Amino acid sequence: MALEEAQNGIEAGEGGPFGAVIVKNSEVIATGHNMVVKTNDPTAHAEMVAIRKASRKLGTFHLEGCTLYVTAEPCPMCFSAIHWAHIERVVYCNTKADSAAIGFDDTLISDIIAGRVEDTVRFEHRPSPECRELFMEWYRDPNRVLY
């Protein structure tokens, strides 16, 4: 099914050769394909599209008990989203090396995260008492929802 999703996206000209299917208890919960080109959204990877659909369908951002089937090993962004969503299992066809070979090389991002190379984006820390208080206000709220 992930292959079919990827093929649909390619045929529609919506993005790269990436498809995703989320399954829980042998039931397909959501599908998605890469929609970066169609939406001009660099986060619209197949995994992200499927996670968003599954979360809406199940009414929760925790997707425990779900398996994600994808056409390629997830990039660092999708890897993070998979962990944030608490997806328990990922099954993929093509490796990161396979993706890199056709132009989807995320090695630099992985290397930056791992501290092996210097980040090319300049991040500036500007402490703010107001911003800190905003965090503490949320933290003190007994009805806050952790995710």
PDB file of C-alpha atoms in Angstrom:
ATOM      1  CA  MET A   1       0.000   0.000   0.000  1.00  0.00           C
ATOM      2  CA  ALA A   2       2.846   2.420   0.741  1.00  0.00           C
ATOM      3  CA  LEU A   3       4.141   1.736  -2.764  1.00  0.00           C
ATOM      4  CA  GLU A   4       0.715   2.552  -4.223  1.00  0.00           C
ATOM      5  CA  GLU A   5       0.611   5.796  -2.235  1.00  0.00           C
ATOM      6  CA  ALA A   6       4.052   6.771  -3.508  1.00  0.00           C
ATOM      7  CA  GLN A   7       3.023   5.962  -7.078  1.00  0.00           C
ATOM      8  CA  ASN A   8      -0.123   8.093  -6.696  1.00  0.00           C
ATOM      9  CA  GLY A   9       1.988  11.031  -5.554  1.00  0.00           C
ATOM     10  CA  ILE A  10       4.445  10.629  -8.411  1.00  0.00           C
ATOM     11  CA  GLU A  11       1.677  10.396 -11.016  1.00  0.00           C
ATOM     12  CA  ALA A  12      -0.010  13.492  -9.598  1.00  0.00           C
ATOM     13  CA  GLY A  13       3.288  15.397  -9.580  1.00  0.00           C
ATOM     14  CA  GLU A  14       2.862  16.152  -5.880  1.00  0.00           C
ATOM     15  CA  GLY A  15       6.291  15.136  -4.586  1.00  0.00           C
ATOM     16  CA  GLY A  16       8.976  12.484  -4.425  1.00  0.00           C
ATOM     17  CA  PRO A  17       8.675   8.678  -4.435  1.00  0.00           C
ATOM     18  CA  PHE A  18       7.571   8.380  -0.841  1.00  0.00           C
ATOM     19  CA  GLY A  19       4.459   6.703   0.501  1.00  0.00           C
ATOM     20  CA  ALA A  20       3.288   5.816   4.008  1.00  0.00           C
ATOM     21  CA  VAL A  21       0.589   3.690   5.614  1.00  0.00           C
ATOM     22  CA  ILE A  22      -0.287   3.560   9.316  1.00  0.00           C
ATOM     23  CA  VAL A  23      -1.872   0.365  10.602  1.00  0.00           C
ATOM     24  CA  LYS A  24      -3.312  -0.455  14.029  1.00  0.00           C
ATOM     25  CA  ASN A  25      -4.739  -3.850  14.950  1.00  0.00           C
ATOM     26  CA  SER A  26      -4.562  -4.947  11.294  1.00  0.00           C
ATOM     27  CA  GLU A  27      -6.686  -1.952  10.223  1.00  0.00           C
ATOM     28  CA  VAL A  28      -5.397   0.766   7.914  1.00  0.00           C
ATOM     29  CA  ILE A  29      -5.781   3.991   9.863  1.00  0.00           C
ATOM     30  CA  ALA A  30      -4.215   6.445   7.414  1.00  0.00           C
ATOM     31  CA  THR A  31      -2.211   6.720   4.222  1.00  0.00           C
ATOM     32  CA  GLY A  32      -0.124   9.496   2.773  1.00  0.00           C
ATOM     33  CA  HIS A  33       2.348  10.350   0.084  1.00  0.00           C
ATOM     34  CA  ASN A  34       4.886  13.106  -0.282  1.00  0.00           C
ATOM     35  CA  MET A  35       3.096  16.394  -1.016  1.00  0.00           C
ATOM     36  CA  VAL A  36       5.993  18.839  -0.729  1.00  0.00           C
ATOM     37  CA  VAL A  37       5.733  20.064  -4.329  1.00  0.00           C
ATOM     38  CA  LYS A  38       1.938  20.349  -4.342  1.00  0.00           C
ATOM     39  CA  THR A  39       1.686  22.212  -1.033  1.00  0.00           C
ATOM     40  CA  ASN A  40       4.998  24.118  -1.071  1.00  0.00           C
ATOM     41  CA  ASP A  41       5.382  22.719   2.439  1.00  0.00           C
ATOM     42  CA  PRO A  42       8.802  21.234   3.190  1.00  0.00           C
ATOM     43  CA  THR A  43       7.281  19.262   6.086  1.00  0.00           C
ATOM     44  CA  ALA A  44       4.693  17.484   3.902  1.00  0.00           C
ATOM     45  CA  HIS A  45       6.631  14.222   3.784  1.00  0.00           C
ATOM     46  CA  ALA A  46       4.613  11.020   3.399  1.00  0.00           C
ATOM     47  CA  GLU A  47       5.150  10.071   7.041  1.00  0.00           C
ATOM     48  CA  MET A  48       4.040  13.491   8.276  1.00  0.00           C
ATOM     49  CA  VAL A  49       0.933  13.442   6.079  1.00  0.00           C
ATOM     50  CA  ALA A  50      -0.013   9.966   7.341  1.00  0.00           C
ATOM     51  CA  ILE A  51       0.691  10.850  10.996  1.00  0.00           C
ATOM     52  CA  ARG A  52      -1.503  13.958  10.748  1.00  0.00           C
ATOM     53  CA  LYS A  53      -4.342  11.949   9.187  1.00  0.00           C
ATOM     54  CA  ALA A  54      -4.028   9.129  11.740  1.00  0.00           C
ATOM     55  CA  SER A  55      -4.014  11.564  14.650  1.00  0.00           C
ATOM     56  CA  ARG A  56      -7.158  13.274  13.360  1.00  0.00           C
ATOM     57  CA  LYS A  57      -8.898   9.958  12.734  1.00  0.00           C
ATOM     58  CA  LEU A  58      -8.027   8.479  16.127  1.00  0.00           C
ATOM     59  CA  GLY A  59      -8.513  11.757  17.990  1.00  0.00           C
ATOM     60  CA  THR A  60      -5.104  11.571  19.662  1.00  0.00           C
ATOM     61  CA  PHE A  61      -1.527  12.581  19.049  1.00  0.00           C
ATOM     62  CA  HIS A  62      -0.271   9.352  20.662  1.00  0.00           C
ATOM     63  CA  LEU A  63      -0.295   6.550  18.124  1.00  0.00           C
ATOM     64  CA  GLU A  64       0.692   3.682  20.418  1.00  0.00           C
ATOM     65  CA  GLY A  65       0.080   0.277  18.909  1.00  0.00           C
ATOM     66  CA  CYS A  66       0.534   1.587  15.379  1.00  0.00           C
ATOM     67  CA  THR A  67       2.931   0.395  12.707  1.00  0.00           C
ATOM     68  CA  LEU A  68       4.151   2.751  10.004  1.00  0.00           C
ATOM     69  CA  TYR A  69       4.960   1.226   6.616  1.00  0.00           C
ATOM     70  CA  VAL A  70       7.037   3.507   4.377  1.00  0.00           C
ATOM     71  CA  THR A  71       8.843   3.308   1.069  1.00  0.00           C
ATOM     72  CA  ALA A  72      12.062   4.701   2.566  1.00  0.00           C
ATOM     73  CA  GLU A  73      13.884   4.958   5.862  1.00  0.00           C
ATOM     74  CA  PRO A  74      12.592   8.146   7.525  1.00  0.00           C
ATOM     75  CA  CYS A  75      14.522  11.403   7.417  1.00  0.00           C
ATOM     76  CA  PRO A  76      15.506  13.115  10.708  1.00  0.00           C
ATOM     77  CA  MET A  77      12.311  15.214  10.795  1.00  0.00           C
ATOM     78  CA  CYS A  78      10.049  12.216  10.264  1.00  0.00           C
ATOM     79  CA  PHE A  79      12.134  10.140  12.681  1.00  0.00           C
ATOM     80  CA  SER A  80      11.420  12.775  15.334  1.00  0.00           C
ATOM     81  CA  ALA A  81       7.705  12.905  14.515  1.00  0.00           C
ATOM     82  CA  ILE A  82       7.503   9.109  14.745  1.00  0.00           C
ATOM     83  CA  HIS A  83       8.935   9.308  18.256  1.00  0.00           C
ATOM     84  CA  TRP A  84       6.695  12.232  19.270  1.00  0.00           C
ATOM     85  CA  ALA A  85       3.684  10.231  18.043  1.00  0.00           C
ATOM     86  CA  HIS A  86       4.801   7.115  19.963  1.00  0.00           C
ATOM     87  CA  ILE A  87       4.536   4.901  16.895  1.00  0.00           C
ATOM     88  CA  GLU A  88       5.837   1.511  17.981  1.00  0.00           C
ATOM     89  CA  ARG A  89       7.179   0.032  14.759  1.00  0.00           C
ATOM     90  CA  VAL A  90       8.444   1.259  11.386  1.00  0.00           C
ATOM     91  CA  VAL A  91       8.866  -0.978   8.339  1.00  0.00           C
ATOM     92  CA  TYR A  92      10.720   0.559   5.378  1.00  0.00           C
ATOM     93  CA  CYS A  93      11.857  -0.578   1.933  1.00  0.00           C
ATOM     94  CA  ASN A  94      14.661   1.718   0.779  1.00  0.00           C
ATOM     95  CA  THR A  95      17.531   2.869   2.994  1.00  0.00           C
ATOM     96  CA  LYS A  96      18.816   6.406   3.535  1.00  0.00           C
ATOM     97  CA  ALA A  97      21.627   5.528   1.119  1.00  0.00           C
ATOM     98  CA  ASP A  98      19.034   4.564  -1.503  1.00  0.00           C
ATOM     99  CA  SER A  99      17.279   7.919  -1.008  1.00  0.00           C
ATOM    100  CA  ALA A 100      20.578   9.801  -1.196  1.00  0.00           C
ATOM    101  CA  ALA A 101      21.430   8.044  -4.451  1.00  0.00           C
ATOM    102  CA  ILE A 102      18.388   9.625  -6.131  1.00  0.00           C
ATOM    103  CA  GLY A 103      18.921  13.103  -4.664  1.00  0.00           C
ATOM    104  CA  PHE A 104      17.278  12.949  -1.230  1.00  0.00           C
ATOM    105  CA  ASP A 105      20.394  13.118   0.948  1.00  0.00           C
ATOM    106  CA  ASP A 106      19.756  14.130   4.550  1.00  0.00           C
ATOM    107  CA  THR A 107      23.211  13.147   5.810  1.00  0.00           C
ATOM    108  CA  LEU A 108      24.111  16.767   6.602  1.00  0.00           C
ATOM    109  CA  ILE A 109      21.106  17.116   8.912  1.00  0.00           C
ATOM    110  CA  SER A 110      21.973  13.883  10.727  1.00  0.00           C
ATOM    111  CA  ASP A 111      25.595  15.010  11.039  1.00  0.00           C
ATOM    112  CA  ILE A 112      24.567  18.396  12.455  1.00  0.00           C
ATOM    113  CA  ILE A 113      22.267  16.758  15.014  1.00  0.00           C
ATOM    114  CA  ALA A 114      25.032  14.328  15.997  1.00  0.00           C
ATOM    115  CA  GLY A 115      27.492  17.219  16.367  1.00  0.00           C
ATOM    116  CA  ARG A 116      29.811  15.881  13.675  1.00  0.00           C
ATOM    117  CA  VAL A 117      29.644  19.089  11.629  1.00  0.00           C
ATOM    118  CA  GLU A 118      28.885  22.718  12.388  1.00  0.00           C
ATOM    119  CA  ASP A 119      25.331  23.866  11.787  1.00  0.00           C
ATOM    120  CA  THR A 120      24.813  26.016   8.704  1.00  0.00           C
ATOM    121  CA  VAL A 121      21.840  27.794  10.304  1.00  0.00           C
ATOM    122  CA  ARG A 122      22.604  30.489  12.868  1.00  0.00           C
ATOM    123  CA  PHE A 123      20.625  29.997  16.074  1.00  0.00           C
ATOM    124  CA  GLU A 124      20.616  32.835  18.621  1.00  0.00           C
ATOM    125  CA  HIS A 125      19.636  32.388  22.258  1.00  0.00           C
ATOM    126  CA  ARG A 126      17.989  35.526  23.579  1.00  0.00           C
ATOM    127  CA  PRO A 127      16.706  34.899  27.102  1.00  0.00           C
ATOM    128  CA  SER A 128      13.511  36.723  28.001  1.00  0.00           C
ATOM    129  CA  PRO A 129      11.868  36.912  31.441  1.00  0.00           C
ATOM    130  CA  GLU A 130       8.477  37.221  29.739  1.00  0.00           C
ATOM    131  CA  CYS A 131       9.094  34.135  27.652  1.00  0.00           C
ATOM    132  CA  ARG A 132      10.288  32.205  30.718  1.00  0.00           C
ATOM    133  CA  GLU A 133       7.165  33.283  32.623  1.00  0.00           C
ATOM    134  CA  LEU A 134       4.994  32.064  29.747  1.00  0.00           C
ATOM    135  CA  PHE A 135       6.600  28.631  30.110  1.00  0.00           C
ATOM    136  CA  MET A 136       6.110  28.649  33.889  1.00  0.00           C
ATOM    137  CA  GLU A 137       2.486  29.756  33.540  1.00  0.00           C
ATOM    138  CA  TRP A 138       1.816  26.762  31.310  1.00  0.00           C
ATOM    139  CA  TYR A 139       3.765  24.467  33.650  1.00  0.00           C
ATOM    140  CA  ARG A 140       1.686  25.567  36.679  1.00  0.00           C
ATOM    141  CA  ASP A 141      -1.593  24.858  34.880  1.00  0.00           C
ATOM    142  CA  PRO A 142      -2.995  21.629  36.385  1.00  0.00           C
ATOM    143  CA  ASN A 143      -4.894  21.008  33.121  1.00  0.00           C
ATOM    144  CA  ARG A 144      -1.829  21.170  30.868  1.00  0.00           C
ATOM    145  CA  VAL A 145      -1.439  18.354  28.395  1.00  0.00           C
ATOM    146  CA  LEU A 146       2.011  16.864  27.946  1.00  0.00           C
ATOM    147  CA  TYR A 147       2.965  15.328  24.646  1.00  0.00           C
TER     148      TYR A 147
END
